[in-house]
PDB file of C-alpha atoms in Angstrom:
ATOM      1  CA  MET A   1     126.554 100.383 120.239  1.00  0.00           C
ATOM      2  CA  GLU A   2     128.534  99.439 117.132  1.00  0.00           C
ATOM      3  CA  PHE A   3     127.239  95.861 117.390  1.00  0.00           C
ATOM      4  CA  ASN A   4     123.613  97.028 117.489  1.00  0.00           C
ATOM      5  CA  SER A   5     124.147  99.281 114.471  1.00  0.00           C
ATOM      6  CA  SER A   6     125.744  96.392 112.564  1.00  0.00           C
ATOM      7  CA  VAL A   7     122.792  94.092 113.289  1.00  0.00           C
ATOM      8  CA  LEU A   8     120.273  96.708 112.168  1.00  0.00           C
ATOM      9  CA  SER A   9     122.284  97.426 109.021  1.00  0.00           C
ATOM     10  CA  TYR A  10     122.362  93.685 108.292  1.00  0.00           C
ATOM     11  CA  LEU A  11     118.587  93.334 108.726  1.00  0.00           C
ATOM     12  CA  ALA A  12     117.895  96.395 106.583  1.00  0.00           C
ATOM     13  CA  SER A  13     120.189  95.106 103.838  1.00  0.00           C
ATOM     14  CA  VAL A  14     118.597  91.645 103.783  1.00  0.00           C
ATOM     15  CA  THR A  15     115.092  93.150 103.802  1.00  0.00           C
ATOM     16  CA  VAL A  16     115.793  95.415 100.844  1.00  0.00           C
ATOM     17  CA  ARG A  17     117.483  92.632  98.864  1.00  0.00           C
ATOM     18  CA  SER A  18     114.593  90.230  99.535  1.00  0.00           C
ATOM     19  CA  LEU A  19     112.100  92.826  98.296  1.00  0.00           C
ATOM     20  CA  GLY A  20     114.162  93.150  95.136  1.00  0.00           C
ATOM     21  CA  LEU A  21     114.143  89.375  94.724  1.00  0.00           C
ATOM     22  CA  ALA A  22     110.356  89.291  95.127  1.00  0.00           C
ATOM     23  CA  ALA A  23     110.010  92.100  92.575  1.00  0.00           C
ATOM     24  CA  LEU A  24     112.051  90.102  90.051  1.00  0.00           C
ATOM     25  CA  ALA A  25     109.836  87.057  90.635  1.00  0.00           C
ATOM     26  CA  LEU A  26     106.698  89.156  90.154  1.00  0.00           C
ATOM     27  CA  ALA A  27     108.102  90.602  86.929  1.00  0.00           C
ATOM     28  CA  ALA A  28     108.838  87.085  85.643  1.00  0.00           C
ATOM     29  CA  VAL A  29     105.263  85.997  86.419  1.00  0.00           C
ATOM     30  CA  LEU A  30     103.748  89.016  84.697  1.00  0.00           C
ATOM     31  CA  VAL A  31     106.015  88.907  81.627  1.00  0.00           C
ATOM     32  CA  GLY A  32     105.671  85.162  81.221  1.00  0.00           C
ATOM     33  CA  ARG A  33     101.933  85.266  82.010  1.00  0.00           C
ATOM     34  CA  ILE A  34     102.421  82.318  84.337  1.00  0.00           C
ATOM     35  CA  LYS A  35      99.171  80.998  85.796  1.00  0.00           C
ATOM     36  CA  SER A  36      99.974  77.360  86.540  1.00  0.00           C
ATOM     37  CA  ALA A  37      99.796  76.633  90.258  1.00  0.00           C
ATOM     38  CA  ALA A  38     102.823  74.323  90.048  1.00  0.00           C
ATOM     39  CA  ALA A  39     104.921  76.964  88.257  1.00  0.00           C
ATOM     40  CA  LEU A  40     103.873  79.706  90.685  1.00  0.00           C
ATOM     41  CA  HIS A  41     104.671  77.405  93.589  1.00  0.00           C
ATOM     42  CA  ALA A  42     108.149  76.740  92.151  1.00  0.00           C
ATOM     43  CA  ILE A  43     108.816  80.482  91.705  1.00  0.00           C
ATOM     44  CA  LEU A  44     107.743  81.338  95.244  1.00  0.00           C
ATOM     45  CA  THR A  45     109.822  78.448  96.574  1.00  0.00           C
ATOM     46  CA  ALA A  46     112.824  79.996  94.818  1.00  0.00           C
ATOM     47  CA  VAL A  47     112.023  83.333  96.502  1.00  0.00           C
ATOM     48  CA  VAL A  48     111.960  81.659  99.937  1.00  0.00           C
ATOM     49  CA  ALA A  49     115.245  79.872  99.245  1.00  0.00           C
ATOM     50  CA  GLY A  50     116.714  83.131  97.990  1.00  0.00           C
ATOM     51  CA  MET A  51     115.688  84.987 101.158  1.00  0.00           C
ATOM     52  CA  LEU A  52     117.373  82.360 103.321  1.00  0.00           C
ATOM     53  CA  ALA A  53     120.466  82.468 101.117  1.00  0.00           C
ATOM     54  CA  LEU A  54     120.583  86.259 101.418  1.00  0.00           C
ATOM     55  CA  ALA A  55     120.323  85.963 105.198  1.00  0.00           C
ATOM     56  CA  ALA A  56     123.335  83.635 105.191  1.00  0.00           C
ATOM     57  CA  LEU A  57     125.441  85.461 102.586  1.00  0.00           C
ATOM     58  CA  ALA A  58     124.637  89.098 103.419  1.00  0.00           C
ATOM     59  CA  PRO A  59     127.879  89.590 105.439  1.00  0.00           C
ATOM     60  CA  VAL A  60     130.006  88.760 102.356  1.00  0.00           C
ATOM     61  CA  LEU A  61     127.924  90.647  99.788  1.00  0.00           C
ATOM     62  CA  ALA A  62     128.657  94.201  98.699  1.00  0.00           C
ATOM     63  CA  PRO A  63     127.079  96.597 101.228  1.00  0.00           C
ATOM     64  CA  LEU A  64     124.037  98.610 100.245  1.00  0.00           C
ATOM     65  CA  PRO A  65     124.133 102.387 100.798  1.00  0.00           C
ATOM     66  CA  LEU A  66     121.599 102.306 103.617  1.00  0.00           C
ATOM     67  CA  ARG A  67     121.694 104.913 106.360  1.00  0.00           C
ATOM     68  CA  ILE A  68     121.116 103.718 109.926  1.00  0.00           C
ATOM     69  CA  LEU A  69     120.762 106.481 112.512  1.00  0.00           C
ATOM     70  CA  ARG A  70     123.648 106.506 114.946  1.00  0.00           C
ATOM     71  CA  PRO A  71     124.313 108.776 117.906  1.00  0.00           C
ATOM     72  CA  ASP A  72     126.663 111.681 117.158  1.00  0.00           C
ATOM     73  CA  VAL A  73     129.595 110.796 119.388  1.00  0.00           C
ATOM     74  CA  GLY A  74     131.655 113.665 118.102  1.00  0.00           C
ATOM     75  CA  GLN A  75     129.358 116.376 119.376  1.00  0.00           C
ATOM     76  CA  VAL A  76     130.962 118.634 121.992  1.00  0.00           C
ATOM     77  CA  LEU A  77     128.678 119.198 124.928  1.00  0.00           C
ATOM     78  CA  ASP A  78     128.596 122.699 126.459  1.00  0.00           C
ATOM     79  CA  LEU A  79     128.823 121.796 130.119  1.00  0.00           C
ATOM     80  CA  PRO A  80     128.984 124.363 132.951  1.00  0.00           C
ATOM     81  CA  SER A  81     132.336 124.895 134.632  1.00  0.00           C
ATOM     82  CA  PRO A  82     132.747 122.902 137.860  1.00  0.00           C
ATOM     83  CA  PRO A  83     132.838 124.826 141.150  1.00  0.00           C
ATOM     84  CA  PRO A  84     136.281 125.544 142.656  1.00  0.00           C
ATOM     85  CA  LEU A  85     137.740 122.721 144.677  1.00  0.00           C
ATOM     86  CA  GLU A  86     137.937 123.405 148.408  1.00  0.00           C
ATOM     87  CA  ILE A  87     140.491 121.500 150.475  1.00  0.00           C
ATOM     88  CA  ALA A  88     139.700 121.050 154.152  1.00  0.00           C
ATOM     89  CA  VAL A  89     142.565 120.348 156.517  1.00  0.00           C
ATOM     90  CA  GLY A  90     141.696 117.779 159.122  1.00  0.00           C
ATOM     91  CA  LYS A  91     141.001 114.111 159.573  1.00  0.00           C
ATOM     92  CA  PRO A  92     140.886 112.334 156.180  1.00  0.00           C
ATOM     93  CA  GLN A  93     137.521 110.913 155.229  1.00  0.00           C
ATOM     94  CA  PRO A  94     137.181 107.429 153.723  1.00  0.00           C
ATOM     95  CA  ALA A  95     136.735 107.435 149.993  1.00  0.00           C
ATOM     96  CA  GLN A  96     133.190 106.807 148.837  1.00  0.00           C
ATOM     97  CA  PRO A  97     132.718 104.303 145.993  1.00  0.00           C
ATOM     98  CA  ALA A  98     131.692 105.935 142.768  1.00  0.00           C
ATOM     99  CA  THR A  99     128.195 105.070 141.608  1.00  0.00           C
ATOM    100  CA  ARG A 100     126.975 105.170 138.038  1.00  0.00           C
ATOM    101  CA  ALA A 101     123.369 105.792 137.157  1.00  0.00           C
ATOM    102  CA  PRO A 102     121.859 102.999 135.023  1.00  0.00           C
ATOM    103  CA  GLN A 103     121.758 103.908 131.363  1.00  0.00           C
ATOM    104  CA  PRO A 104     118.391 103.429 129.581  1.00  0.00           C
ATOM    105  CA  LEU A 105     118.245 101.182 126.510  1.00  0.00           C
ATOM    106  CA  SER A 106     118.722 103.014 123.252  1.00  0.00           C
ATOM    107  CA  TRP A 107     116.246 102.388 120.433  1.00  0.00           C
ATOM    108  CA  GLN A 108     118.918 100.379 118.615  1.00  0.00           C
ATOM    109  CA  GLN A 109     119.468  98.080 121.590  1.00  0.00           C
ATOM    110  CA  PHE A 110     115.718  97.666 122.035  1.00  0.00           C
ATOM    111  CA  ALA A 111     115.256  96.797 118.333  1.00  0.00           C
ATOM    112  CA  VAL A 112     118.017  94.173 118.397  1.00  0.00           C
ATOM    113  CA  VAL A 113     116.677  92.590 121.607  1.00  0.00           C
ATOM    114  CA  ALA A 114     113.131  92.545 120.177  1.00  0.00           C
ATOM    115  CA  TYR A 115     114.320  90.909 116.950  1.00  0.00           C
ATOM    116  CA  GLY A 116     116.278  88.220 118.795  1.00  0.00           C
ATOM    117  CA  ALA A 117     113.340  87.497 121.105  1.00  0.00           C
ATOM    118  CA  GLY A 118     111.001  87.191 118.112  1.00  0.00           C
ATOM    119  CA  VAL A 119     113.313  84.776 116.285  1.00  0.00           C
ATOM    120  CA  LEU A 120     113.685  82.630 119.404  1.00  0.00           C
ATOM    121  CA  ALA A 121     109.920  82.556 120.045  1.00  0.00           C
ATOM    122  CA  PHE A 122     109.051  81.530 116.488  1.00  0.00           C
ATOM    123  CA  LEU A 123     111.813  78.919 116.332  1.00  0.00           C
ATOM    124  CA  ILE A 124     110.471  77.364 119.544  1.00  0.00           C
ATOM    125  CA  ARG A 125     106.991  77.372 118.031  1.00  0.00           C
ATOM    126  CA  LEU A 126     108.300  75.670 114.867  1.00  0.00           C
ATOM    127  CA  ALA A 127     110.150  73.070 116.943  1.00  0.00           C
ATOM    128  CA  PHE A 128     107.014  72.282 118.966  1.00  0.00           C
ATOM    129  CA  GLY A 129     105.091  71.847 115.711  1.00  0.00           C
ATOM    130  CA  TYR A 130     107.704  69.378 114.493  1.00  0.00           C
ATOM    131  CA  LEU A 131     107.633  67.444 117.769  1.00  0.00           C
ATOM    132  CA  PHE A 132     103.830  67.310 117.617  1.00  0.00           C
ATOM    133  CA  THR A 133     104.064  65.879 114.095  1.00  0.00           C
ATOM    134  CA  ARG A 134     106.392  63.131 115.354  1.00  0.00           C
ATOM    135  CA  ARG A 135     103.916  62.300 118.132  1.00  0.00           C
ATOM    136  CA  LEU A 136     101.120  62.249 115.590  1.00  0.00           C
ATOM    137  CA  VAL A 137     102.972  59.721 113.430  1.00  0.00           C
ATOM    138  CA  ARG A 138     103.907  57.525 116.410  1.00  0.00           C
ATOM    139  CA  ALA A 139     100.280  57.467 117.567  1.00  0.00           C
ATOM    140  CA  SER A 140      98.996  56.415 114.133  1.00  0.00           C
ATOM    141  CA  ARG A 141      98.466  52.847 112.921  1.00  0.00           C
ATOM    142  CA  ALA A 142      99.604  51.381 109.615  1.00  0.00           C
ATOM    143  CA  ILE A 143      96.806  50.433 107.200  1.00  0.00           C
ATOM    144  CA  ASP A 144      97.033  46.806 106.119  1.00  0.00           C
ATOM    145  CA  ARG A 145      96.021  47.042 102.481  1.00  0.00           C
ATOM    146  CA  PRO A 146      98.028  46.181  99.322  1.00  0.00           C
ATOM    147  CA  TRP A 147      97.880  49.778  98.087  1.00  0.00           C
ATOM    148  CA  ALA A 148      98.646  51.336 101.491  1.00  0.00           C
ATOM    149  CA  THR A 149     102.449  51.635 101.406  1.00  0.00           C
ATOM    150  CA  GLU A 150     103.462  54.143 104.085  1.00  0.00           C
ATOM    151  CA  VAL A 151      99.787  54.973 104.671  1.00  0.00           C
ATOM    152  CA  TYR A 152      98.502  55.232 108.249  1.00  0.00           C
ATOM    153  CA  GLU A 153      95.256  56.041 110.009  1.00  0.00           C
ATOM    154  CA  SER A 154      95.009  58.393 112.968  1.00  0.00           C
ATOM    155  CA  SER A 155      92.287  59.348 115.416  1.00  0.00           C
ATOM    156  CA  TRP A 156      93.990  62.726 115.961  1.00  0.00           C
ATOM    157  CA  ILE A 157      93.050  64.214 112.579  1.00  0.00           C
ATOM    158  CA  SER A 158      89.892  64.929 110.606  1.00  0.00           C
ATOM    159  CA  VAL A 159      91.437  65.487 107.140  1.00  0.00           C
ATOM    160  CA  PRO A 160      94.125  63.588 105.187  1.00  0.00           C
ATOM    161  CA  LEU A 161      97.685  64.767 105.850  1.00  0.00           C
ATOM    162  CA  THR A 162     101.131  64.231 104.375  1.00  0.00           C
ATOM    163  CA  VAL A 163     104.103  64.432 106.747  1.00  0.00           C
ATOM    164  CA  GLY A 164     107.826  63.882 106.401  1.00  0.00           C
ATOM    165  CA  TRP A 165     110.306  64.224 103.584  1.00  0.00           C
ATOM    166  CA  VAL A 166     113.011  61.538 103.787  1.00  0.00           C
ATOM    167  CA  HIS A 167     110.447  58.930 104.860  1.00  0.00           C
ATOM    168  CA  PRO A 168     107.117  60.570 103.989  1.00  0.00           C
ATOM    169  CA  LYS A 169     103.874  59.163 105.333  1.00  0.00           C
ATOM    170  CA  ILE A 170     100.247  59.694 104.431  1.00  0.00           C
ATOM    171  CA  LEU A 171      97.797  59.885 107.319  1.00  0.00           C
ATOM    172  CA  LEU A 172      94.086  59.264 106.870  1.00  0.00           C
ATOM    173  CA  PRO A 173      91.405  60.026 109.454  1.00  0.00           C
ATOM    174  CA  LEU A 174      89.297  57.311 111.035  1.00  0.00           C
ATOM    175  CA  GLY A 175      86.376  56.339 108.830  1.00  0.00           C
ATOM    176  CA  TRP A 176      88.396  56.346 105.613  1.00  0.00           C
ATOM    177  CA  ASP A 177      87.272  52.738 104.989  1.00  0.00           C
ATOM    178  CA  GLU A 178      83.695  54.035 104.675  1.00  0.00           C
ATOM    179  CA  TRP A 179      84.559  56.354 101.788  1.00  0.00           C
ATOM    180  CA  ASP A 180      83.407  55.379  98.334  1.00  0.00           C
ATOM    181  CA  GLU A 181      86.024  54.216  95.858  1.00  0.00           C
ATOM    182  CA  ALA A 182      86.070  57.508  93.943  1.00  0.00           C
ATOM    183  CA  LYS A 183      86.815  59.594  97.028  1.00  0.00           C
ATOM    184  CA  LEU A 184      89.512  57.211  98.278  1.00  0.00           C
ATOM    185  CA  GLN A 185      91.288  57.159  94.907  1.00  0.00           C
ATOM    186  CA  ALA A 186      91.090  60.940  94.621  1.00  0.00           C
ATOM    187  CA  VAL A 187      92.488  61.440  98.137  1.00  0.00           C
ATOM    188  CA  MET A 188      95.359  59.037  97.568  1.00  0.00           C
ATOM    189  CA  ALA A 189      96.232  60.608  94.220  1.00  0.00           C
ATOM    190  CA  HIS A 190      96.262  64.043  95.860  1.00  0.00           C
ATOM    191  CA  GLU A 191      98.373  63.027  98.861  1.00  0.00           C
ATOM    192  CA  ARG A 192     100.860  61.016  96.802  1.00  0.00           C
ATOM    193  CA  THR A 193     101.359  64.099  94.665  1.00  0.00           C
ATOM    194  CA  HIS A 194     102.287  65.994  97.834  1.00  0.00           C
ATOM    195  CA  VAL A 195     104.862  63.289  98.557  1.00  0.00           C
ATOM    196  CA  ARG A 196     106.279  63.342  95.036  1.00  0.00           C
ATOM    197  CA  ARG A 197     106.598  67.145  95.036  1.00  0.00           C
ATOM    198  CA  GLY A 198     108.223  67.337  98.484  1.00  0.00           C
ATOM    199  CA  ASP A 199     105.652  69.866  99.691  1.00  0.00           C
ATOM    200  CA  TRP A 200     106.218  69.050 103.365  1.00  0.00           C
ATOM    201  CA  ALA A 201     109.890  70.055 103.138  1.00  0.00           C
ATOM    202  CA  ILE A 202     108.995  73.247 101.277  1.00  0.00           C
ATOM    203  CA  ALA A 203     106.452  74.108 103.976  1.00  0.00           C
ATOM    204  CA  VAL A 204     109.120  73.641 106.657  1.00  0.00           C
ATOM    205  CA  LEU A 205     111.497  75.838 104.641  1.00  0.00           C
ATOM    206  CA  ALA A 206     108.836  78.557 104.425  1.00  0.00           C
ATOM    207  CA  GLY A 207     108.236  78.230 108.177  1.00  0.00           C
ATOM    208  CA  LEU A 208     111.954  78.668 108.881  1.00  0.00           C
ATOM    209  CA  ASN A 209     112.021  81.711 106.607  1.00  0.00           C
ATOM    210  CA  ARG A 210     109.105  83.186 108.555  1.00  0.00           C
ATOM    211  CA  CYS A 211     110.958  82.602 111.830  1.00  0.00           C
ATOM    212  CA  ILE A 212     113.995  84.550 110.617  1.00  0.00           C
ATOM    213  CA  PHE A 213     111.986  87.261 108.853  1.00  0.00           C
ATOM    214  CA  TRP A 214     109.111  87.392 111.344  1.00  0.00           C
ATOM    215  CA  PHE A 215     109.035  91.186 111.033  1.00  0.00           C
ATOM    216  CA  HIS A 216     108.691  91.010 107.237  1.00  0.00           C
ATOM    217  CA  PRO A 217     105.123  90.767 105.791  1.00  0.00           C
ATOM    218  CA  LEU A 218     106.560  89.085 102.683  1.00  0.00           C
ATOM    219  CA  ALA A 219     107.654  86.027 104.704  1.00  0.00           C
ATOM    220  CA  TRP A 220     104.160  85.549 106.163  1.00  0.00           C
ATOM    221  CA  TRP A 221     102.524  85.966 102.764  1.00  0.00           C
ATOM    222  CA  LEU A 222     104.915  83.484 101.140  1.00  0.00           C
ATOM    223  CA  GLU A 223     104.167  80.817 103.745  1.00  0.00           C
ATOM    224  CA  ARG A 224     100.400  81.108 103.298  1.00  0.00           C
ATOM    225  CA  ARG A 225     100.559  81.375  99.516  1.00  0.00           C
ATOM    226  CA  LEU A 226     102.846  78.362  99.155  1.00  0.00           C
ATOM    227  CA  ALA A 227     100.459  76.206 101.193  1.00  0.00           C
ATOM    228  CA  PHE A 228      97.518  77.268  99.021  1.00  0.00           C
ATOM    229  CA  LEU A 229      99.380  76.782  95.722  1.00  0.00           C
ATOM    230  CA  ALA A 230     100.598  73.344  96.831  1.00  0.00           C
ATOM    231  CA  GLU A 231      96.995  72.227  97.244  1.00  0.00           C
ATOM    232  CA  GLN A 232      96.040  73.618  93.830  1.00  0.00           C
ATOM    233  CA  ALA A 233      99.040  72.029  92.135  1.00  0.00           C
ATOM    234  CA  CYS A 234      98.248  68.635  93.676  1.00  0.00           C
ATOM    235  CA  ASP A 235      94.636  68.896  92.555  1.00  0.00           C
ATOM    236  CA  ASP A 236      95.738  69.680  89.000  1.00  0.00           C
ATOM    237  CA  SER A 237      98.203  66.792  88.947  1.00  0.00           C
ATOM    238  CA  ALA A 238      95.758  64.346  90.513  1.00  0.00           C
ATOM    239  CA  LEU A 239      93.099  65.234  87.937  1.00  0.00           C
ATOM    240  CA  LEU A 240      95.462  64.058  85.222  1.00  0.00           C
ATOM    241  CA  LEU A 241      95.891  60.757  87.071  1.00  0.00           C
ATOM    242  CA  VAL A 242      92.284  59.945  87.913  1.00  0.00           C
ATOM    243  CA  GLY A 243      90.698  61.376  84.762  1.00  0.00           C
ATOM    244  CA  THR A 244      87.079  62.486  84.687  1.00  0.00           C
ATOM    245  CA  GLY A 245      83.876  61.198  86.216  1.00  0.00           C
ATOM    246  CA  PRO A 246      83.319  60.574  89.924  1.00  0.00           C
ATOM    247  CA  TYR A 247      87.064  60.773  90.672  1.00  0.00           C
ATOM    248  CA  ALA A 248      87.277  64.266  89.251  1.00  0.00           C
ATOM    249  CA  GLN A 249      84.182  65.320  91.191  1.00  0.00           C
ATOM    250  CA  ALA A 250      85.727  64.020  94.406  1.00  0.00           C
ATOM    251  CA  LEU A 251      88.830  66.097  93.725  1.00  0.00           C
ATOM    252  CA  LEU A 252      86.722  69.171  93.057  1.00  0.00           C
ATOM    253  CA  ASP A 253      84.988  68.633  96.389  1.00  0.00           C
ATOM    254  CA  MET A 254      88.390  68.425  98.111  1.00  0.00           C
ATOM    255  CA  ALA A 255      89.530  71.623  96.405  1.00  0.00           C
ATOM    256  CA  ALA A 256      86.399  73.412  97.589  1.00  0.00           C
ATOM    257  CA  ALA A 257      87.083  72.240 101.147  1.00  0.00           C
ATOM    258  CA  VAL A 258      90.668  73.543 100.952  1.00  0.00           C
ATOM    259  CA  LYS A 259      89.486  76.897  99.637  1.00  0.00           C
ATOM    260  CA  ALA A 260      87.037  77.098 102.545  1.00  0.00           C
ATOM    261  CA  GLY A 261      89.914  76.452 104.971  1.00  0.00           C
ATOM    262  CA  GLN A 262      88.798  72.941 105.933  1.00  0.00           C
ATOM    263  CA  GLY A 263      91.842  71.024 104.759  1.00  0.00           C
ATOM    264  CA  ARG A 264      95.580  71.337 104.306  1.00  0.00           C
ATOM    265  CA  PHE A 265      98.740  69.270 104.440  1.00  0.00           C
ATOM    266  CA  VAL A 266     101.241  69.330 107.302  1.00  0.00           C
TER     267      VAL A 266
END
């Protein structure tokens, strides 16, 4: 029982601290009037990293005065007096083994088991996503063009993707060679910005944070918001690279597709 109470106290402490961290980030955004997608993305990335750090360091931090309901073990139960013992003289009877009725799970035990099962399920889901990404890269084919360093084409996708961190790769869907020059340059500028910013690693970090804090709405919101801001930040950066004209229009078309939910990076 003490173990279950300790786990729930730990989760409550980390949850409250993470909400405080998010409140500080929100205050910084409002006071600084920050509207840049890249700056907002950096702030939310710091919140995700902070939540994971709190999860790791909570046992050594000063405890918060949070009250977790515990059973009152000191309560004296008013039980009826047992009947008088009668001793029968005669042939001794074999002793019967004592049986104990199964105890139902307390709400604390149920909560701890549910949390552990949720973490395990989401970690397995994240691992399968990673393994699928590896299969996707292995099934792709390198593009033999002078500008196509670490650029591959894949029949498994319908939108450009960026995968990997240490050895990042850009994947283009089949038919990319039929795009006009403006669209191809805009796509490559956008995806190379993802590579330069390390957005794939940040997305994995946000996914891990969601696995640990799967019960926390903040973790789910951070993961979705980071993905959206990464796309906006890459569009802004790519616009500076390609300038105006047809390249800029191609980027605007990509941004509209992302906003409509038709594109994202992995």
